[in-house]
CSV table of C-alpha atoms in Angstrom, one decimal:
chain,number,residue,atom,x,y,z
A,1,UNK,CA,0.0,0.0,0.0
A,2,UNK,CA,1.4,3.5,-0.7
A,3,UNK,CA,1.2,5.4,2.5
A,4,UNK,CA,1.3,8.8,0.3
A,5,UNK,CA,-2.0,7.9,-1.5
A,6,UNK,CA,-3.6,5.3,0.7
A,7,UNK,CA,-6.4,2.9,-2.0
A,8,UNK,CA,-9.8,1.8,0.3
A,9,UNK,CA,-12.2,0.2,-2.2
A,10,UNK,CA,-15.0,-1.7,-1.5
A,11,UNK,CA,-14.0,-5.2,-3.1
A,12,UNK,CA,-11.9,-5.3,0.3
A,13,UNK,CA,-13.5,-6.8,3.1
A,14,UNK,CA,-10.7,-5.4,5.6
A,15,UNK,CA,-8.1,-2.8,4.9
A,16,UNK,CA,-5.4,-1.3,7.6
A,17,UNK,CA,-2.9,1.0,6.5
A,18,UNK,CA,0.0,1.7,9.3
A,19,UNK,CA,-2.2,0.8,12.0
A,20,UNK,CA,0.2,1.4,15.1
A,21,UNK,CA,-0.2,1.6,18.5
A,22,UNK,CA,1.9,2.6,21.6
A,23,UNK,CA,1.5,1.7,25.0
A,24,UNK,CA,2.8,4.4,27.8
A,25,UNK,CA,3.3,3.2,31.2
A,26,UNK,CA,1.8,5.7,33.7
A,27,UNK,CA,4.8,5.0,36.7
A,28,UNK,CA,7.8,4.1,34.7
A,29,UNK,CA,7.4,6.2,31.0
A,30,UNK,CA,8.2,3.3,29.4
A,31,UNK,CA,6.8,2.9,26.2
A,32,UNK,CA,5.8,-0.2,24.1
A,33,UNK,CA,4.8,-0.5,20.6
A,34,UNK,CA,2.5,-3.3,20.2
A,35,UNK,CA,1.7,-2.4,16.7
A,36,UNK,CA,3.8,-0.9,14.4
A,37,UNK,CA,2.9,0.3,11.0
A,38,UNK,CA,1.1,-2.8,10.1
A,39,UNK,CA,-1.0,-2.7,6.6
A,40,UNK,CA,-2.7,-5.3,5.3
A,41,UNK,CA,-6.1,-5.8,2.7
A,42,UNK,CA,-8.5,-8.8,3.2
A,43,UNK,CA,-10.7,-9.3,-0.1
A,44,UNK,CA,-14.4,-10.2,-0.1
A,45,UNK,CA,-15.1,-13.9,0.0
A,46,UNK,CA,-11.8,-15.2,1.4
A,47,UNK,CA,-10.5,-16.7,4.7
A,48,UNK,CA,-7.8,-14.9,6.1
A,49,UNK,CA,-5.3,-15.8,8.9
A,50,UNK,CA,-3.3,-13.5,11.3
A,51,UNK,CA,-0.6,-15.5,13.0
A,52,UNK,CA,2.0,-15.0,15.4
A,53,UNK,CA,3.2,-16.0,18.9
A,54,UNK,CA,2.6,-14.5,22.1
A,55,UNK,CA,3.1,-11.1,22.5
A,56,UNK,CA,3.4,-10.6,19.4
A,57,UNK,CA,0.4,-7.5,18.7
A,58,UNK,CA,-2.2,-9.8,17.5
A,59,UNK,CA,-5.5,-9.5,19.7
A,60,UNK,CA,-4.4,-5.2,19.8
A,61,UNK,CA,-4.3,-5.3,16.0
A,62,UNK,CA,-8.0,-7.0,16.0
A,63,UNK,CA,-9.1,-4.8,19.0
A,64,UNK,CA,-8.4,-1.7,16.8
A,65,UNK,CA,-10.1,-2.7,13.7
A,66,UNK,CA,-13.1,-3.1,16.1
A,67,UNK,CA,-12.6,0.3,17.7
A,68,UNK,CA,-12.2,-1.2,21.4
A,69,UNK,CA,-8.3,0.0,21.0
A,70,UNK,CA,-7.8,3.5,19.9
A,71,UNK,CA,-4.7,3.3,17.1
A,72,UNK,CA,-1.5,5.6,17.7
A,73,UNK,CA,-2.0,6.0,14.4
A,74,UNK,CA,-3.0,4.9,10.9
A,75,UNK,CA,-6.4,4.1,9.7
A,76,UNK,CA,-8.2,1.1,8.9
A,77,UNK,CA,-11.7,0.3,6.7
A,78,UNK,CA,-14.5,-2.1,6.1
A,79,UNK,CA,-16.1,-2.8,3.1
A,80,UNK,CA,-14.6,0.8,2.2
A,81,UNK,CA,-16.1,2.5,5.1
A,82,UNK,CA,-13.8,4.4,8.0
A,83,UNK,CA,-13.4,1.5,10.6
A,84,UNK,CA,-14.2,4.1,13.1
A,85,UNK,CA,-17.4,4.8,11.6
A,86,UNK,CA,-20.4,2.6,13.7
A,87,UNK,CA,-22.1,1.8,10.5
A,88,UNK,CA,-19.5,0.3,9.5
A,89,UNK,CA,-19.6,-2.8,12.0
A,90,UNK,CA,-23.0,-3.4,11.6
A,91,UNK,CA,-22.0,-6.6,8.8
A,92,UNK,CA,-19.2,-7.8,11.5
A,93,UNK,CA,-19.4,-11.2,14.0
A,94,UNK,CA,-17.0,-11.0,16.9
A,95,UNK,CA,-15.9,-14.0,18.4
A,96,UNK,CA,-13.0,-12.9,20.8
A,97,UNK,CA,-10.7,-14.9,22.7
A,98,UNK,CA,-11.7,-16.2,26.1
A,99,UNK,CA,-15.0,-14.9,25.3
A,100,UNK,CA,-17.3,-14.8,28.6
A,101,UNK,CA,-21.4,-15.1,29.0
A,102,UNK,CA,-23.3,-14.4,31.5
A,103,UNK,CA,-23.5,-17.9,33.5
A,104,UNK,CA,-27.1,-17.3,34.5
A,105,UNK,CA,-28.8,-17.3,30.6
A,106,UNK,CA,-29.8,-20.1,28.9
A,107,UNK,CA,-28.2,-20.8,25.4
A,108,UNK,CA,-31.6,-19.7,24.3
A,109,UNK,CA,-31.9,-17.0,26.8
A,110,UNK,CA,-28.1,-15.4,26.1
A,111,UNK,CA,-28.5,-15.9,22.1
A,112,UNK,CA,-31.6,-14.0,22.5
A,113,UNK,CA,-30.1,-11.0,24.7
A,114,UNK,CA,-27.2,-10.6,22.3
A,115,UNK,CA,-29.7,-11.1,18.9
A,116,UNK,CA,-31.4,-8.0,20.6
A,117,UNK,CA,-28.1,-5.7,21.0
A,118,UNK,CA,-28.2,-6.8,16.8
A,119,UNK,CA,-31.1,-5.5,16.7
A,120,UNK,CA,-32.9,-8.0,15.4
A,121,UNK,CA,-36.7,-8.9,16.3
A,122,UNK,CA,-38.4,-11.8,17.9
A,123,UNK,CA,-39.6,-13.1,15.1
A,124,UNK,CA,-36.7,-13.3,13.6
A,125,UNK,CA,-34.8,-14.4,16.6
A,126,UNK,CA,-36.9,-17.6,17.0
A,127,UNK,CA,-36.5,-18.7,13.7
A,128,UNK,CA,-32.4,-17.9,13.7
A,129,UNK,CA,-31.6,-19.9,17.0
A,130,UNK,CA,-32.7,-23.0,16.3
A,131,UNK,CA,-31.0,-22.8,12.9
A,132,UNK,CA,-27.5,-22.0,14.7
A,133,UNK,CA,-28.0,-24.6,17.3
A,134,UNK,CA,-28.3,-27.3,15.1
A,135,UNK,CA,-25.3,-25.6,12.8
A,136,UNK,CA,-23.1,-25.0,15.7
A,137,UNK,CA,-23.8,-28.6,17.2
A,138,UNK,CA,-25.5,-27.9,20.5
A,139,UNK,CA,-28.4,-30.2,20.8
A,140,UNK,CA,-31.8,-28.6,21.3
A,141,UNK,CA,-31.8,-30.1,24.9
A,142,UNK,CA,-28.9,-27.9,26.0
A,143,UNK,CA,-31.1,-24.8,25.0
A,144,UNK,CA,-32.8,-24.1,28.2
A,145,UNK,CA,-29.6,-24.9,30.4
A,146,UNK,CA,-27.8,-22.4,32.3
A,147,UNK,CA,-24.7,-21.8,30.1
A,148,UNK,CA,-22.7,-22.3,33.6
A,149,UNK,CA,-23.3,-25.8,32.8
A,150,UNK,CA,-21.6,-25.3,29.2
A,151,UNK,CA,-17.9,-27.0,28.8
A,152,UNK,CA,-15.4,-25.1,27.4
A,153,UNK,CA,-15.6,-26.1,24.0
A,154,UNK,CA,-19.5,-25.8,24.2
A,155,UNK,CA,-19.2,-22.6,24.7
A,156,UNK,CA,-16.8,-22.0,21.8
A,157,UNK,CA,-19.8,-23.3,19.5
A,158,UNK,CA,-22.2,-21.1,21.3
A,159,UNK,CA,-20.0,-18.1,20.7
A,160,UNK,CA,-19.9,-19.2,17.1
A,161,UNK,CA,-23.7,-19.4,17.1
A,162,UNK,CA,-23.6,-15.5,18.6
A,163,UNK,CA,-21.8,-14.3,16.1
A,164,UNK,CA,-23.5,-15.4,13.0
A,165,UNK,CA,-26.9,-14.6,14.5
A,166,UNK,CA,-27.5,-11.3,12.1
A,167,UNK,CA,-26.2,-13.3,9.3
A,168,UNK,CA,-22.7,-10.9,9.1
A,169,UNK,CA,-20.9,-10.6,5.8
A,170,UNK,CA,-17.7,-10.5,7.3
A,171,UNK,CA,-16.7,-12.9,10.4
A,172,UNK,CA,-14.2,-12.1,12.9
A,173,UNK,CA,-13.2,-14.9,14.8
A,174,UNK,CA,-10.2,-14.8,18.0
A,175,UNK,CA,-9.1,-18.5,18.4
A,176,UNK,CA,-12.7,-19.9,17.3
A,177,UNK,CA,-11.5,-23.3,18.2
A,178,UNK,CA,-9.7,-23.2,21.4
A,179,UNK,CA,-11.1,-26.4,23.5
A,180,UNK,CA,-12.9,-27.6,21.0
A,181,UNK,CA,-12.1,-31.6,20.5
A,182,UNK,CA,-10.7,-32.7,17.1
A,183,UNK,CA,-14.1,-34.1,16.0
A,184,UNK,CA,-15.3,-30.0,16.9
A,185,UNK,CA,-12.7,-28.9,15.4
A,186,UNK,CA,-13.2,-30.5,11.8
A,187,UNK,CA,-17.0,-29.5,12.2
A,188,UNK,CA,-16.0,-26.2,12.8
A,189,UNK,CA,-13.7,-25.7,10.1
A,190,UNK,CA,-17.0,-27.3,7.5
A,191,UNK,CA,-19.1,-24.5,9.1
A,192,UNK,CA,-16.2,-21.9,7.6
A,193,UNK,CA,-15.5,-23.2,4.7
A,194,UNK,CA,-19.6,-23.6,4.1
A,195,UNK,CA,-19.6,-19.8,5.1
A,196,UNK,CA,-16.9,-18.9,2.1
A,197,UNK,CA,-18.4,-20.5,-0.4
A,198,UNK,CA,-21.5,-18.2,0.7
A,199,UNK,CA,-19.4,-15.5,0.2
A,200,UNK,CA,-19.1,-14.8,3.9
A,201,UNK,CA,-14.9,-12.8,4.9
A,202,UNK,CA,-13.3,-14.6,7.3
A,203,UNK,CA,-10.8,-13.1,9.2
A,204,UNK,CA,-9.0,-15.9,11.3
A,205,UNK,CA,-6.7,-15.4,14.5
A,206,UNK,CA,-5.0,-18.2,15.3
A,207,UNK,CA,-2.2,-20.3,17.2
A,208,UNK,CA,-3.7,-23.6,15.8
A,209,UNK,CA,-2.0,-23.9,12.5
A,210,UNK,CA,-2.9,-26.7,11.1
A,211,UNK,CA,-6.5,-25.4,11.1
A,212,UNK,CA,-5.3,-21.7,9.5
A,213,UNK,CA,-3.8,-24.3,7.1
A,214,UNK,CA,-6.8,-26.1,6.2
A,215,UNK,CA,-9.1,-23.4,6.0
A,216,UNK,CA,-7.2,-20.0,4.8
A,217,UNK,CA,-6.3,-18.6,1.6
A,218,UNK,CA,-4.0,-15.9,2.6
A,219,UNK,CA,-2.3,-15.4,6.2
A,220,UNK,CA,0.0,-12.4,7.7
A,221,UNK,CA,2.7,-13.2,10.4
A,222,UNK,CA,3.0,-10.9,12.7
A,223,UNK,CA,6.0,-10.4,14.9
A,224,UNK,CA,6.9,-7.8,17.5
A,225,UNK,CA,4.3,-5.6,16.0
A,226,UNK,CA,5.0,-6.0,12.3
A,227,UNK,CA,4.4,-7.7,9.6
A,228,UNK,CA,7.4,-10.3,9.1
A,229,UNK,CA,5.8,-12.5,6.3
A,230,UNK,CA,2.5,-12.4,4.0
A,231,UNK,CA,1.3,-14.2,1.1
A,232,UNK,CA,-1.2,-16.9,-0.3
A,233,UNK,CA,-0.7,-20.2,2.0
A,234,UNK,CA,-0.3,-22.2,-1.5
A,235,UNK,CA,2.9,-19.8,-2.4
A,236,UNK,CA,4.3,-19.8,0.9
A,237,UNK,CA,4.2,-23.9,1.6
A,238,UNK,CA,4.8,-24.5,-2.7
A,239,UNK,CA,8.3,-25.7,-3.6
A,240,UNK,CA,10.4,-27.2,-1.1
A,241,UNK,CA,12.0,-29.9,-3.0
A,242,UNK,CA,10.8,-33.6,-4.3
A,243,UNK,CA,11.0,-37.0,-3.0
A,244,UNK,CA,12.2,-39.8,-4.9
A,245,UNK,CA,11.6,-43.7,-3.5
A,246,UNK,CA,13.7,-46.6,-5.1
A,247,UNK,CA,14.4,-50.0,-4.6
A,248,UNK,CA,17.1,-52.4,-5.2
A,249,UNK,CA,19.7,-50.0,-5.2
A,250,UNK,CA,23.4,-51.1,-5.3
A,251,UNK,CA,24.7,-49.9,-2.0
A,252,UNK,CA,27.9,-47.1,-3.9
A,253,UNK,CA,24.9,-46.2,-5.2
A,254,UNK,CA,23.2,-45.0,-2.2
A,255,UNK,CA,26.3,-43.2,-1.1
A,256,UNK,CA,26.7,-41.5,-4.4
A,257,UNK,CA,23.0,-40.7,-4.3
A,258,UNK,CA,22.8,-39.5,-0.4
A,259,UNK,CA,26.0,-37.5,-0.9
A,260,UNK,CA,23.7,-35.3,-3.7
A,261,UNK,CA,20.1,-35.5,-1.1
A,262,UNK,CA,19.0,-33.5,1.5
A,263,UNK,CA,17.9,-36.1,3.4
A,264,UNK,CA,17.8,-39.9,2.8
A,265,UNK,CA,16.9,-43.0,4.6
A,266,UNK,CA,17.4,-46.9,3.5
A,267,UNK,CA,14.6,-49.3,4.4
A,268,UNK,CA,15.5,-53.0,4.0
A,269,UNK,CA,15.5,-52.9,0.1
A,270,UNK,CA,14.1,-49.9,-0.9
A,271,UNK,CA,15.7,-46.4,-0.2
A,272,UNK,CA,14.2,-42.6,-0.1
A,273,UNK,CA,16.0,-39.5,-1.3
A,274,UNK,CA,15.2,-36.0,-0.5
A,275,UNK,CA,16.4,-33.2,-3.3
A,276,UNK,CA,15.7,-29.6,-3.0
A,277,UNK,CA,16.8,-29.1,-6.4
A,278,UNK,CA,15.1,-30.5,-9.3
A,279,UNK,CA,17.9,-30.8,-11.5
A,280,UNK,CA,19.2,-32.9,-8.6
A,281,UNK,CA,16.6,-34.8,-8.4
A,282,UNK,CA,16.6,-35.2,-12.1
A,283,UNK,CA,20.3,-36.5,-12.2
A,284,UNK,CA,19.3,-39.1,-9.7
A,285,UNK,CA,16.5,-40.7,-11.9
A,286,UNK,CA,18.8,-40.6,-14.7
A,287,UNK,CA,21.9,-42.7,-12.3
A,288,UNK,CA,18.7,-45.2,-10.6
A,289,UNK,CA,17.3,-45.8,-14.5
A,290,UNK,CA,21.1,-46.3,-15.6
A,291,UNK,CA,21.4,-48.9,-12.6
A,292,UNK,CA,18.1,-50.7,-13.9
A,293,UNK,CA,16.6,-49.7,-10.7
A,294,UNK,CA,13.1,-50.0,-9.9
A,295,UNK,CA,11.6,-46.2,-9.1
A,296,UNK,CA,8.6,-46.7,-7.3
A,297,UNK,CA,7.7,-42.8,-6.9
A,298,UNK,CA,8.7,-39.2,-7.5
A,299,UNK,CA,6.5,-36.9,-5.3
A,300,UNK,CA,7.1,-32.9,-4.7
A,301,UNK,CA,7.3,-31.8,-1.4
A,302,UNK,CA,6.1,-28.6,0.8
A,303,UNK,CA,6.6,-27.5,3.8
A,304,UNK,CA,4.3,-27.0,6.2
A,305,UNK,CA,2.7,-23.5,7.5
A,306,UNK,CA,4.3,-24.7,10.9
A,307,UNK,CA,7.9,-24.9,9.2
A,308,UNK,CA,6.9,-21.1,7.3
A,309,UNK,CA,5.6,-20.0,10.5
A,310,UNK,CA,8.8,-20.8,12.7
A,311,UNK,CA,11.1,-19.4,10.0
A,312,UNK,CA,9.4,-16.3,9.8
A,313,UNK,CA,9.8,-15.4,13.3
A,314,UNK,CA,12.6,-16.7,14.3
A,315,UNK,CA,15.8,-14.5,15.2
């Protein structure tokens, strides 16, 4: 984004441009910046994830874009209107992080009072709740008990079920499954991928990587308040070398072949090579079909968002 002559259009879900913000302590003067210059655009449609590990200005960056944070400076926009603008939340579900209901409603009875502060109408509130229930996977009988009674990861799907309630184009989840058990967690991840293909934004803040893997299209890294990595989670994973599995291989020629591999390991008769290079692993099928040896598979590798992630952030 060029900071002199900032673009905010309306095919953008989310836009930020140098959102920053400083933290002054009061006794000491000390001052922290928790966010620093970071700009970012989420198109319509997608699934977005913002990474990074503790501390690292997450939850303040989300807390600004919703206006409970006041930025330092820079400016932010949804669906091309200011960020700071009221209006401009009324398309938004919030799910934050370590969310907490009032222990004395009902699932019915809190969906309700928070369907209200929506503004939406009985009517419309007694169709929508059973709908979400049965989406979110809370069975009807847990609809009149006390959400103190809820376990962790049943309230996770209840605040799911809150903030779809007025049907919100753009979805902004904080760790949506934290406690939730694996079987949650891949029911979960349906519900958002059904949501994209409605054309529902999802923006995604996560520790749980393998789930941002699964279900994003794009992902920032954040890391001591900035931006240390963005791209398409295809591109960043794509191209980390191929693997080539053999068998019958004369043993000179799995020391010429191991010398040239990344990584190799011999299994009783058959014998796995890893090249980073193609043209390395393309002078090893020419030495194995020279030898007459059998090649059972040639398969390209990635690495993993966890591998992306670590690099990314580390010193």
């Amino acid at each position: 984004m060029d900071a002199a002559n900032p673009v905010f259009a309306p095919e953008f879900a989310i836009e930020a441009e140098g959102l920053t913000k400083v933290f002054r302590s009061r006794w000491t003067g000390v001052t922290v910046r928790a966010v620093d210059g970071v700009s970012l655009a989420v198109r319509r449609g997608t699934t977005f994830g913002l990474l990074g590990p503790n501390g690292a200005g997450k939850t303040t960056f989300v807390k600004m874009l919703l206006s409970a944070v006041h930025p330092t400076a820079g400016r932010a926009r949804f669906f091309g209107r200011d960020a700071s603008d009221p209006p401009s939340r009324r398309p938004i579900g919030y799910l934050p992080e370590n969310h907490r209901f009032p222990t004395y409603f009902t699932g019915t009875g809190m969906l309700e009072f928070y369907g209200a502060l929506s503004g939406m109408d009985n009517a419309a509130l007694s169709r929508r709740i059973p709908e979400l229930m049965e989406l979110v996977g809370l069975e009807q009988r847990w609809a009149r008990v006390r959400v103190g009674k809820y376990s962790k990861g049943m309230l996770q799907r209840l605040g799911l079920a809150q903030a779809l309630l007025h049907s919100p184009a753009l979805l902004i989840l904080d760790e949506p499954t934290d406690g939730v058990d694996p079987v949650g967690r891949v029911h979960i991840r349906e519900i958002l991928n059904r949501l994209e293909q409605q054309g529902v934004t999802i923006f995604l803040n996560s520790h749980q990587l393998v789930e941002v893997e699964a279900t994003c299209d794009e992902v920032a890294i954040l890391h001591k308040g900035q931006v240390a990595l963005t791209g398409r989670v295809k591109d960043l994973t794509a191209g980390k070398g191929y693997r080539v599995t053999a068998i019958d291989i004369p043993e000179p020629l799995v020391t010429e072949l191991g010398a040239t591999a990344s990584a190799f390991a011999v299994h009783e008769d058959e014998a796995e090579f890893q090249f980073v290079a193609r043209e390395a692993m393309n002078d090893a099928l020419d030495k194995l079909r020279a030898a007459h040896c059998p090649v059972e598979s040639v398969i390209p590798t990635t690495s993993t968002l966890e591998e992306v992630f670590v690099k990314a952030v580390q010193p």
